[in-house]
Amino acid sequence: MASNSFSEEDLSCPVCYEIFKDPLLLSCSHSVCKVCLRQFWESKGSRECPVCRRRSSKPEPPVNLALKNLCESFSVEKIQRSSAGSEVFCSQHGEKLKLFCLEDQQLVCLVCRDSAKHRNHRFQPVDEAAVEFKENLKMKLKPLQETLKIFKDVKLTWNQTAEKIQIQTQHTERRIKEEFQKLHQFLRDEEAARIAALREEEEQKSQMMKEKMEKMSREISSLSDTIRAIEKEMEAEDVSFLQNYRTTITRTQCRLEHPERLSGALIHVEKHLENLKFTVWEKMLEIIHYTPVTLNPITAHPQLVLSEDLTSVRFSYEIQKLPDNPERFDNIWSVLGSEGFNSGTHCWDVDVVGNTFWRLGVMAESVERKGTDYSRSGIWYMGYYDGKYYAGSTPKPAALFSVNKKVQKIRVTLDWDGGKLTFSDAVNNTHLHTLTHTFTERVFPYFNTGCKLSPLRILPVKVRVSVEMR
């Protein structure tokens, strides 16, 4: 029986609307999938036909073999038609497109191959051409895949950078609050000390006035008693008055010192308020330290640990997880100062006590910070390693020089305009070495260390206050 005369609807189960699977023939002549019929009967609780509701006389209806075979044939033909539909035919000649024109980069049929349009062209079978061009496309795809990987890696780095920004913000905010807390505490202590001094002066002068007032009260009381006694004698009888006159007149001769005019009794307000802000600020210099150079953490190699105030650096075997930003050294244990110089004279002292491996100097802004290649120019330095001092500028090799006494503090002096970088012993101001160069770009203070035990520490300078008359 040919199945192409039936539609898919003709061969569909009235319950599941799919092509029949194991169709059973009911006594009413309707057919239903075996599974569908069982489920329908179980849900209804009776053996009814799902189509006409007529009760089935047989608990086990027979299989409709003719319908089953027809459905199986229809399903096979459907699959074959689907497979045949994947073949592409030439729109011009109706033939299968079995060849690929290499010149025109298009599918052609056998008739197209022999046409004038494709004369002298080269052709390949479709399967061969597909393999070859897939390989070619695979090669073309590889750079895109590599680019995608780069983009994903960069995005990951950016995500890490974004997280680092949040961490930096929180850490920096905490440090700002700590520093201001110290200033606030200093001001509170200074305020308390000045108020205490004021209270002390108040107590001293109040006590002095109390003592003088008490003395004055006693003198007033004594003088009042004398006056009353004399007045009483004056009221007595003449004989009695005259008899006591000599004694009475003696009482009038008592001499009391007149009260002194009090000098300096009032509070010295000027002492407490005179230039108050200036004097507090001047005293604040005792707790404030100024460092001419501070370190830039975004340039530090991941194995360098900076102090919270960014004035010291030490080496660590532990590699910190830090963003690989362009400014950061990744293979040499170095860090730069936060401020660069392109004019003037600048000086900073570095404590190197106990550090067995260090370099100090300046580095040009344009020097590449990635990699270990010291052949690049732009670093001028003095160093110490294995008990020896050396100095040089890249890419030239360093030269050793002798030092009479082990140096504890190095003074680095940059004369940008004069083209000199001088190193000296900051303890006794003894010259150690001078490098000369005509600087043409901004340079940054340069620090390098591989010593874990002792850090390189940039020393603060003494701050002085001067008053200028205008």
Tab-separated table of C-alpha atoms in Angstrom:
chain	number	residue	atom	x	y	z
A	1	MET	CA	0.000	0.000	0.000
A	2	ALA	CA	1.400	3.361	-0.959
A	3	SER	CA	1.591	5.706	2.004
A	4	ASN	CA	1.995	8.904	-0.047
A	5	SER	CA	-1.774	8.992	-0.616
A	6	PHE	CA	-2.363	9.671	3.060
A	7	SER	CA	-1.655	12.866	4.948
A	8	GLU	CA	-0.056	13.024	8.378
A	9	GLU	CA	-3.425	13.996	9.820
A	10	ASP	CA	-5.003	10.820	8.440
A	11	LEU	CA	-2.415	8.734	10.305
A	12	SER	CA	-2.565	10.600	13.633
A	13	CYS	CA	-3.972	9.270	16.911
A	14	PRO	CA	-7.138	11.114	18.031
A	15	VAL	CA	-5.762	11.323	21.572
A	16	CYS	CA	-2.081	12.355	21.272
A	17	TYR	CA	-2.320	13.739	17.674
A	18	GLU	CA	0.966	12.024	16.801
A	19	ILE	CA	1.589	9.309	14.179
A	20	PHE	CA	0.054	6.079	15.490
A	21	LYS	CA	2.290	3.887	17.630
A	22	ASP	CA	0.979	0.324	18.126
A	23	PRO	CA	-2.619	1.282	17.052
A	24	LEU	CA	-5.425	-0.857	18.552
A	25	LEU	CA	-8.670	-1.453	16.646
A	26	LEU	CA	-11.813	-0.969	18.731
A	27	SER	CA	-15.132	-2.675	18.006
A	28	CYS	CA	-16.504	0.676	16.822
A	29	SER	CA	-13.816	0.661	14.073
A	30	HIS	CA	-11.869	3.578	15.590
A	31	SER	CA	-8.135	3.165	16.219
A	32	VAL	CA	-6.100	4.564	19.129
A	33	CYS	CA	-2.473	4.223	20.238
A	34	LYS	CA	-2.088	1.425	22.759
A	35	VAL	CA	-0.583	3.688	25.437
A	36	CYS	CA	-3.143	6.437	24.835
A	37	LEU	CA	-6.053	3.995	25.125
A	38	ARG	CA	-4.779	2.513	28.388
A	39	GLN	CA	-4.312	5.984	29.907
A	40	PHE	CA	-7.772	7.075	28.722
A	41	TRP	CA	-9.471	4.005	30.174
A	42	GLU	CA	-7.652	4.417	33.487
A	43	SER	CA	-8.663	8.064	33.778
A	44	LYS	CA	-12.316	7.384	32.834
A	45	GLY	CA	-12.682	4.146	34.798
A	46	SER	CA	-14.514	2.499	31.895
A	47	ARG	CA	-13.656	0.993	28.494
A	48	GLU	CA	-15.041	3.740	26.235
A	49	CYS	CA	-13.871	4.800	22.798
A	50	PRO	CA	-12.121	8.173	23.072
A	51	VAL	CA	-13.815	9.249	19.812
A	52	CYS	CA	-17.429	8.058	19.959
A	53	ARG	CA	-17.673	7.048	23.630
A	54	ARG	CA	-19.033	3.623	22.641
A	55	ARG	CA	-18.183	0.916	25.145
A	56	SER	CA	-15.635	-1.592	23.942
A	57	SER	CA	-16.671	-5.206	24.239
A	58	LYS	CA	-13.086	-6.410	24.376
A	59	PRO	CA	-10.712	-5.640	27.261
A	60	GLU	CA	-7.756	-6.324	24.960
A	61	PRO	CA	-8.516	-4.868	21.492
A	62	PRO	CA	-6.469	-6.304	18.628
A	63	VAL	CA	-3.610	-4.466	16.928
A	64	ASN	CA	-4.554	-2.735	13.669
A	65	LEU	CA	-1.694	-4.263	11.649
A	66	ALA	CA	-2.613	-2.534	8.388
A	67	LEU	CA	-2.607	0.875	10.034
A	68	LYS	CA	0.598	0.086	11.923
A	69	ASN	CA	2.433	-0.862	8.717
A	70	LEU	CA	1.104	2.202	6.955
A	71	CYS	CA	2.301	4.499	9.734
A	72	GLU	CA	5.764	2.902	9.748
A	73	SER	CA	6.052	3.349	5.970
A	74	PHE	CA	4.873	6.940	6.234
A	75	SER	CA	7.507	7.681	8.912
A	76	VAL	CA	10.313	6.198	6.767
A	77	GLU	CA	9.234	8.209	3.730
A	78	LYS	CA	9.071	11.341	5.881
A	79	ILE	CA	12.681	10.842	6.999
A	80	GLN	CA	13.794	10.217	3.407
A	81	ARG	CA	12.009	13.339	2.189
A	82	SER	CA	13.701	15.329	4.924
A	83	SER	CA	17.134	13.996	3.910
A	84	ALA	CA	16.479	14.687	0.248
A	85	GLY	CA	15.498	18.229	1.136
A	86	SER	CA	19.059	18.938	2.289
A	87	GLU	CA	20.338	18.584	-1.285
A	88	VAL	CA	20.565	21.854	-3.199
A	89	PHE	CA	19.693	22.091	-6.874
A	90	CYS	CA	20.864	24.585	-9.482
A	91	SER	CA	18.225	27.260	-9.912
A	92	GLN	CA	19.148	27.586	-13.588
A	93	HIS	CA	19.469	23.970	-14.722
A	94	GLY	CA	17.699	21.988	-12.003
A	95	GLU	CA	20.713	19.733	-11.499
A	96	LYS	CA	22.343	18.901	-8.189
A	97	LEU	CA	25.129	21.263	-7.156
A	98	LYS	CA	27.985	18.771	-6.969
A	99	LEU	CA	30.961	21.046	-7.749
A	100	PHE	CA	32.535	24.194	-6.260
A	101	CYS	CA	34.052	26.829	-8.584
A	102	LEU	CA	37.337	27.941	-7.049
A	103	GLU	CA	37.481	31.175	-9.087
A	104	ASP	CA	33.924	32.350	-8.395
A	105	GLN	CA	33.723	30.776	-4.946
A	106	GLN	CA	30.259	29.310	-5.604
A	107	LEU	CA	28.449	25.980	-6.004
A	108	VAL	CA	27.774	24.826	-9.593
A	109	CYS	CA	26.176	21.877	-11.329
A	110	LEU	CA	27.688	19.798	-14.158
A	111	VAL	CA	25.900	21.933	-16.758
A	112	CYS	CA	27.252	25.151	-15.190
A	113	ARG	CA	30.772	23.698	-15.333
A	114	ASP	CA	30.593	23.405	-19.117
A	115	SER	CA	29.013	26.818	-19.632
A	116	ALA	CA	30.844	29.844	-20.977
A	117	LYS	CA	30.480	31.589	-17.639
A	118	HIS	CA	32.846	29.114	-15.962
A	119	ARG	CA	35.155	28.433	-18.908
A	120	ASN	CA	38.754	27.673	-17.863
A	121	HIS	CA	37.756	27.752	-14.182
A	122	ARG	CA	39.000	25.224	-11.661
A	123	PHE	CA	36.499	23.037	-9.794
A	124	GLN	CA	36.485	20.710	-6.834
A	125	PRO	CA	33.915	18.199	-5.616
A	126	VAL	CA	31.741	19.684	-2.896
A	127	ASP	CA	33.025	17.333	-0.164
A	128	GLU	CA	36.701	18.037	-0.996
A	129	ALA	CA	36.133	21.770	-1.255
A	130	ALA	CA	34.263	21.780	2.068
A	131	VAL	CA	37.167	20.033	3.840
A	132	GLU	CA	39.764	22.348	2.307
A	133	PHE	CA	37.847	25.536	2.966
A	134	LYS	CA	36.961	24.450	6.499
A	135	GLU	CA	40.679	24.036	7.176
A	136	ASN	CA	41.327	27.463	5.663
A	137	LEU	CA	38.525	28.977	7.749
A	138	LYS	CA	39.918	27.225	10.813
A	139	MET	CA	43.244	28.983	10.233
A	140	LYS	CA	41.447	32.303	9.766
A	141	LEU	CA	39.418	31.651	12.894
A	142	LYS	CA	42.471	31.057	15.052
A	143	PRO	CA	43.530	34.766	15.271
A	144	LEU	CA	39.945	35.681	16.167
A	145	GLN	CA	39.938	33.059	18.906
A	146	GLU	CA	43.254	34.362	20.179
A	147	THR	CA	41.875	37.915	20.111
A	148	LEU	CA	38.810	36.736	22.000
A	149	LYS	CA	41.065	35.165	24.615
A	150	ILE	CA	43.015	38.425	24.903
A	151	PHE	CA	39.776	40.357	25.330
A	152	LYS	CA	38.568	37.929	28.008
A	153	ASP	CA	41.915	38.139	29.805
A	154	VAL	CA	41.828	41.941	29.646
A	155	LYS	CA	38.262	41.959	30.925
A	156	LEU	CA	39.326	39.722	33.799
A	157	THR	CA	42.200	42.108	34.518
A	158	TRP	CA	39.800	45.032	34.413
A	159	ASN	CA	37.466	43.253	36.811
A	160	GLN	CA	40.392	42.729	39.155
A	161	THR	CA	41.329	46.390	38.722
A	162	ALA	CA	37.772	47.450	39.566
A	163	GLU	CA	37.903	45.318	42.715
A	164	LYS	CA	41.324	46.758	43.559
A	165	ILE	CA	39.926	50.286	43.171
A	166	GLN	CA	37.316	49.502	45.814
A	167	ILE	CA	39.950	48.002	48.127
A	168	GLN	CA	42.267	50.993	47.576
A	169	THR	CA	39.432	53.411	48.294
A	170	GLN	CA	38.507	51.656	51.539
A	171	HIS	CA	42.145	51.396	52.655
A	172	THR	CA	42.917	55.023	51.749
A	173	GLU	CA	39.761	56.271	53.459
A	174	ARG	CA	40.749	54.382	56.594
A	175	ARG	CA	44.249	55.899	56.493
A	176	ILE	CA	42.844	59.412	55.973
A	177	LYS	CA	40.546	58.962	58.959
A	178	GLU	CA	43.433	57.658	61.077
A	179	GLU	CA	45.639	60.630	60.177
A	180	PHE	CA	42.869	63.123	60.852
A	181	GLN	CA	42.095	61.335	64.102
A	182	LYS	CA	45.694	61.966	65.151
A	183	LEU	CA	45.329	65.650	64.249
A	184	HIS	CA	41.995	65.852	66.045
A	185	GLN	CA	43.505	64.200	69.112
A	186	PHE	CA	46.432	66.619	69.044
A	187	LEU	CA	44.023	69.575	68.878
A	188	ARG	CA	41.873	68.131	71.655
A	189	ASP	CA	44.959	67.615	73.829
A	190	GLU	CA	46.226	71.107	73.028
A	191	GLU	CA	42.819	72.584	73.772
A	192	ALA	CA	42.671	70.736	77.078
A	193	ALA	CA	46.205	71.860	78.011
A	194	ARG	CA	45.430	75.512	77.250
A	195	ILE	CA	42.156	75.444	79.137
A	196	ALA	CA	43.969	73.771	82.045
A	197	ALA	CA	46.571	76.567	81.995
A	198	LEU	CA	43.780	79.133	81.999
A	199	ARG	CA	42.056	77.395	84.923
A	200	GLU	CA	45.332	77.214	86.827
A	201	GLU	CA	45.897	80.961	86.406
A	202	GLU	CA	42.310	81.582	87.421
A	203	GLU	CA	42.744	79.467	90.555
A	204	GLN	CA	46.009	81.165	91.515
A	205	LYS	CA	44.628	84.689	91.105
A	206	SER	CA	41.312	83.824	92.698
A	207	GLN	CA	43.205	82.400	95.709
A	208	MET	CA	45.337	85.538	95.882
A	209	MET	CA	42.227	87.733	95.804
A	210	LYS	CA	40.579	85.584	98.454
A	211	GLU	CA	43.559	85.974	100.790
A	212	LYS	CA	43.691	89.745	100.236
A	213	MET	CA	39.947	90.032	100.773
A	214	GLU	CA	40.165	88.071	104.014
A	215	LYS	CA	42.989	90.295	105.231
A	216	MET	CA	41.022	93.371	104.225
A	217	SER	CA	37.978	92.079	106.112
A	218	ARG	CA	40.033	91.601	109.266
A	219	GLU	CA	41.439	95.130	109.018
A	220	ILE	CA	37.989	96.587	108.411
A	221	SER	CA	36.641	94.718	111.444
A	222	SER	CA	39.526	95.936	113.637
A	223	LEU	CA	39.154	99.508	112.471
A	224	SER	CA	35.387	99.377	113.021
A	225	ASP	CA	35.905	98.140	116.567
A	226	THR	CA	38.329	100.998	117.276
A	227	ILE	CA	35.942	103.606	115.912
A	228	ARG	CA	33.032	102.264	117.938
A	229	ALA	CA	35.132	102.270	121.163
A	230	ILE	CA	36.262	105.856	120.587
A	231	GLU	CA	32.710	106.956	119.804
A	232	LYS	CA	31.540	105.250	123.012
A	233	GLU	CA	34.188	107.124	125.037
A	234	MET	CA	33.068	110.376	123.467
A	235	GLU	CA	29.541	109.725	124.738
A	236	ALA	CA	30.708	109.197	128.330
A	237	GLU	CA	30.490	111.830	131.177
A	238	ASP	CA	33.044	114.580	131.024
A	239	VAL	CA	34.947	113.353	134.085
A	240	SER	CA	35.062	109.783	132.757
A	241	PHE	CA	35.899	110.968	129.260
A	242	LEU	CA	38.803	113.069	130.515
A	243	GLN	CA	40.064	110.335	132.759
A	244	ASN	CA	40.309	107.957	129.711
A	245	TYR	CA	41.297	110.559	127.180
A	246	ARG	CA	44.980	109.686	127.134
A	247	THR	CA	44.159	106.042	126.365
A	248	THR	CA	41.473	106.966	123.865
A	249	ILE	CA	43.666	109.350	121.946
A	250	THR	CA	46.273	106.618	121.731
A	251	ARG	CA	43.740	104.467	119.855
A	252	THR	CA	43.331	107.099	117.194
A	253	GLN	CA	47.036	107.008	116.538
A	254	CYS	CA	46.944	103.441	115.093
A	255	ARG	CA	48.020	103.610	111.514
A	256	LEU	CA	46.821	101.047	108.953
A	257	GLU	CA	48.444	100.760	105.542
A	258	HIS	CA	46.209	101.895	102.768
A	259	PRO	CA	45.125	99.031	100.462
A	260	GLU	CA	47.607	98.535	97.639
A	261	ARG	CA	46.524	98.845	94.063
A	262	LEU	CA	46.525	95.361	92.625
A	263	SER	CA	48.783	94.946	89.588
A	264	GLY	CA	48.570	91.828	87.386
A	265	ALA	CA	45.551	90.560	89.211
A	266	LEU	CA	43.495	90.029	86.062
A	267	ILE	CA	43.789	87.010	83.742
A	268	HIS	CA	46.460	87.435	81.073
A	269	VAL	CA	44.018	86.912	78.227
A	270	GLU	CA	46.628	87.831	75.662
A	271	LYS	CA	48.872	85.035	76.857
A	272	HIS	CA	46.141	82.491	76.117
A	273	LEU	CA	44.759	83.964	72.906
A	274	GLU	CA	47.649	85.772	71.261
A	275	ASN	CA	48.286	84.188	67.807
A	276	LEU	CA	46.524	81.106	69.080
A	277	LYS	CA	46.113	79.381	65.704
A	278	PHE	CA	49.679	80.148	64.702
A	279	THR	CA	51.217	78.935	67.937
A	280	VAL	CA	49.140	75.742	67.854
A	281	TRP	CA	50.150	75.150	64.231
A	282	GLU	CA	53.785	75.840	65.114
A	283	LYS	CA	53.602	73.298	67.910
A	284	MET	CA	51.882	70.858	65.564
A	285	LEU	CA	55.112	70.694	63.565
A	286	GLU	CA	56.475	68.496	66.365
A	287	ILE	CA	54.151	65.678	65.271
A	288	ILE	CA	54.114	66.412	61.542
A	289	HIS	CA	56.738	64.839	59.320
A	290	TYR	CA	57.449	65.973	55.785
A	291	THR	CA	59.049	63.485	53.416
A	292	PRO	CA	60.383	65.029	50.188
A	293	VAL	CA	59.668	61.812	48.266
A	294	THR	CA	56.847	59.314	48.738
A	295	LEU	CA	56.485	56.013	46.908
A	296	ASN	CA	53.917	55.341	44.202
A	297	PRO	CA	52.202	52.002	45.004
A	298	ILE	CA	50.871	51.454	41.482
A	299	THR	CA	54.475	51.137	40.227
A	300	ALA	CA	55.655	48.659	42.889
A	301	HIS	CA	56.682	45.131	41.910
A	302	PRO	CA	54.317	42.532	43.465
A	303	GLN	CA	57.121	41.322	45.752
A	304	LEU	CA	57.715	44.756	47.251
A	305	VAL	CA	55.780	45.731	50.378
A	306	LEU	CA	55.285	49.452	51.023
A	307	SER	CA	54.599	51.008	54.403
A	308	GLU	CA	51.188	52.584	54.931
A	309	ASP	CA	52.661	56.086	54.840
A	310	LEU	CA	54.450	55.202	51.544
A	311	THR	CA	57.901	56.133	52.875
A	312	SER	CA	59.559	52.698	53.115
A	313	VAL	CA	59.816	49.556	50.993
A	314	ARG	CA	60.989	46.021	51.717
A	315	PHE	CA	61.276	42.817	49.700
A	316	SER	CA	59.031	39.796	50.303
A	317	TYR	CA	59.184	36.250	48.929
A	318	GLU	CA	55.388	36.264	48.794
A	319	ILE	CA	53.952	37.549	45.510
A	320	GLN	CA	51.021	39.864	46.145
A	321	LYS	CA	47.937	39.687	43.930
A	322	LEU	CA	48.030	43.119	42.294
A	323	PRO	CA	46.612	44.407	38.987
A	324	ASP	CA	49.122	44.170	36.143
A	325	ASN	CA	48.686	47.826	35.190
A	326	PRO	CA	51.105	49.406	32.659
A	327	GLU	CA	52.836	51.493	35.350
A	328	ARG	CA	53.833	48.480	37.459
A	329	PHE	CA	57.244	46.747	37.342
A	330	ASP	CA	56.717	43.033	36.775
A	331	ASN	CA	60.216	41.514	36.723
A	332	ILE	CA	62.588	43.849	38.567
A	333	TRP	CA	62.101	44.582	42.277
A	334	SER	CA	61.600	48.302	41.801
A	335	VAL	CA	59.242	51.114	42.726
A	336	LEU	CA	59.188	54.798	41.736
A	337	GLY	CA	58.551	57.985	43.620
A	338	SER	CA	55.110	59.506	43.235
A	339	GLU	CA	56.359	62.815	41.814
A	340	GLY	CA	58.574	63.299	38.791
A	341	PHE	CA	60.976	66.191	38.145
A	342	ASN	CA	61.779	68.006	34.921
A	343	SER	CA	63.536	71.063	36.363
A	344	GLY	CA	65.239	72.368	39.505
A	345	THR	CA	67.263	70.715	42.252
A	346	HIS	CA	65.782	68.030	44.485
A	347	CYS	CA	67.189	66.057	47.394
A	348	TRP	CA	66.103	63.103	49.509
A	349	ASP	CA	67.781	60.910	52.148
A	350	VAL	CA	67.346	57.140	52.338
A	351	ASP	CA	68.104	54.961	55.367
A	352	VAL	CA	69.861	51.787	54.125
A	353	VAL	CA	70.961	50.380	57.496
A	354	GLY	CA	70.881	46.579	57.451
A	355	ASN	CA	69.864	46.372	53.792
A	356	THR	CA	72.223	44.130	51.840
A	357	PHE	CA	70.873	44.636	48.320
A	358	TRP	CA	69.668	48.010	47.056
A	359	ARG	CA	69.780	50.525	44.214
A	360	LEU	CA	68.844	54.197	44.420
A	361	GLY	CA	68.646	56.849	41.734
A	362	VAL	CA	66.275	58.188	39.106
A	363	MET	CA	64.529	56.720	36.082
A	364	ALA	CA	63.241	58.416	32.938
A	365	GLU	CA	59.472	58.478	32.535
A	366	SER	CA	59.624	56.775	29.121
A	367	VAL	CA	61.501	53.671	30.314
A	368	GLU	CA	59.528	50.434	29.807
A	369	ARG	CA	58.611	48.893	33.155
A	370	LYS	CA	57.815	45.393	31.927
A	371	GLY	CA	60.465	42.687	31.549
A	372	THR	CA	63.994	42.273	32.900
A	373	ASP	CA	66.007	43.810	30.069
A	374	TYR	CA	68.489	46.242	31.623
A	375	SER	CA	69.880	47.105	28.192
A	376	ARG	CA	67.260	49.838	27.898
A	377	SER	CA	68.606	53.275	28.738
A	378	GLY	CA	67.141	55.719	31.214
A	379	ILE	CA	68.103	54.524	34.733
A	380	TRP	CA	70.843	56.309	36.703
A	381	TYR	CA	71.691	54.661	40.002
A	382	MET	CA	74.031	53.815	42.858
A	383	GLY	CA	73.814	50.344	44.380
A	384	TYR	CA	75.121	47.996	47.040
A	385	TYR	CA	75.428	44.194	46.865
A	386	ASP	CA	77.718	41.568	48.328
A	387	GLY	CA	79.535	44.210	50.361
A	388	LYS	CA	80.440	46.326	47.317
A	389	TYR	CA	79.275	49.721	46.098
A	390	TYR	CA	78.712	50.465	42.432
A	391	ALA	CA	77.132	53.128	40.229
A	392	GLY	CA	76.128	53.496	36.627
A	393	SER	CA	73.474	54.284	34.058
A	394	THR	CA	71.737	51.815	31.795
A	395	PRO	CA	72.581	50.334	29.353
A	396	LYS	CA	76.248	50.779	30.324
A	397	PRO	CA	77.657	48.286	32.862
A	398	ALA	CA	78.003	49.518	36.437
A	399	ALA	CA	81.411	50.496	37.848
A	400	LEU	CA	82.613	49.649	41.354
A	401	PHE	CA	83.957	52.358	43.649
A	402	SER	CA	85.387	52.253	47.134
A	403	VAL	CA	83.882	53.707	50.301
A	404	ASN	CA	85.928	54.218	53.454
A	405	LYS	CA	83.092	53.415	55.833
A	406	LYS	CA	79.844	51.529	55.385
A	407	VAL	CA	77.134	54.036	54.576
A	408	GLN	CA	73.989	54.117	56.701
A	409	LYS	CA	72.133	56.971	55.038
A	410	ILE	CA	72.357	57.877	51.353
A	411	ARG	CA	71.591	61.390	50.179
A	412	VAL	CA	70.419	61.550	46.562
A	413	THR	CA	70.671	65.012	44.986
A	414	LEU	CA	69.277	65.616	41.523
A	415	ASP	CA	70.318	68.766	39.670
A	416	TRP	CA	68.099	68.354	36.617
A	417	ASP	CA	69.086	71.597	34.943
A	418	GLY	CA	72.775	71.068	35.704
A	419	GLY	CA	72.670	67.447	34.527
A	420	LYS	CA	74.034	65.911	37.735
A	421	LEU	CA	72.927	63.096	40.000
A	422	THR	CA	75.038	63.085	43.177
A	423	PHE	CA	75.202	60.471	45.926
A	424	SER	CA	76.664	61.330	49.344
A	425	ASP	CA	76.814	60.070	52.914
A	426	ALA	CA	73.981	61.918	54.651
A	427	VAL	CA	75.500	61.354	58.104
A	428	ASN	CA	78.734	63.277	57.520
A	429	ASN	CA	77.863	64.909	54.174
A	430	THR	CA	80.718	63.075	52.408
A	431	HIS	CA	80.613	62.870	48.611
A	432	LEU	CA	80.368	59.311	47.248
A	433	HIS	CA	79.737	59.454	43.503
A	434	THR	CA	78.344	61.737	40.787
A	435	LEU	CA	76.707	60.766	37.485
A	436	THR	CA	76.396	63.336	34.704
A	437	HIS	CA	73.771	63.390	31.977
A	438	THR	CA	71.845	65.958	29.977
A	439	PHE	CA	68.304	65.259	31.080
A	440	THR	CA	65.636	65.865	28.452
A	441	GLU	CA	62.513	64.399	30.048
A	442	ARG	CA	60.844	63.961	33.391
A	443	VAL	CA	62.597	61.576	35.787
A	444	PHE	CA	61.254	59.816	38.874
A	445	PRO	CA	63.062	58.783	42.072
A	446	TYR	CA	64.007	55.111	41.672
A	447	PHE	CA	64.218	52.455	44.414
A	448	ASN	CA	65.204	48.807	44.054
A	449	THR	CA	65.726	46.238	46.805
A	450	GLY	CA	65.978	42.500	47.215
A	451	CYS	CA	66.476	42.458	50.983
A	452	LYS	CA	63.716	41.065	53.169
A	453	LEU	CA	65.213	41.866	56.572
A	454	SER	CA	65.627	45.650	56.380
A	455	PRO	CA	63.591	48.111	54.326
A	456	LEU	CA	64.739	51.164	52.416
A	457	ARG	CA	63.294	54.094	54.338
A	458	ILE	CA	62.962	57.631	53.005
A	459	LEU	CA	63.816	59.992	55.856
A	460	PRO	CA	61.707	63.019	56.784
A	461	VAL	CA	63.179	66.504	56.773
A	462	LYS	CA	62.807	69.095	59.522
A	463	VAL	CA	60.079	71.619	58.837
A	464	ARG	CA	60.755	75.224	59.823
A	465	VAL	CA	58.365	78.135	60.185
A	466	SER	CA	59.362	81.579	58.996
A	467	VAL	CA	57.384	84.799	59.327
A	468	GLU	CA	57.665	87.296	56.521
A	469	MET	CA	56.882	90.967	57.134
A	470	ARG	CA	54.904	92.676	54.393
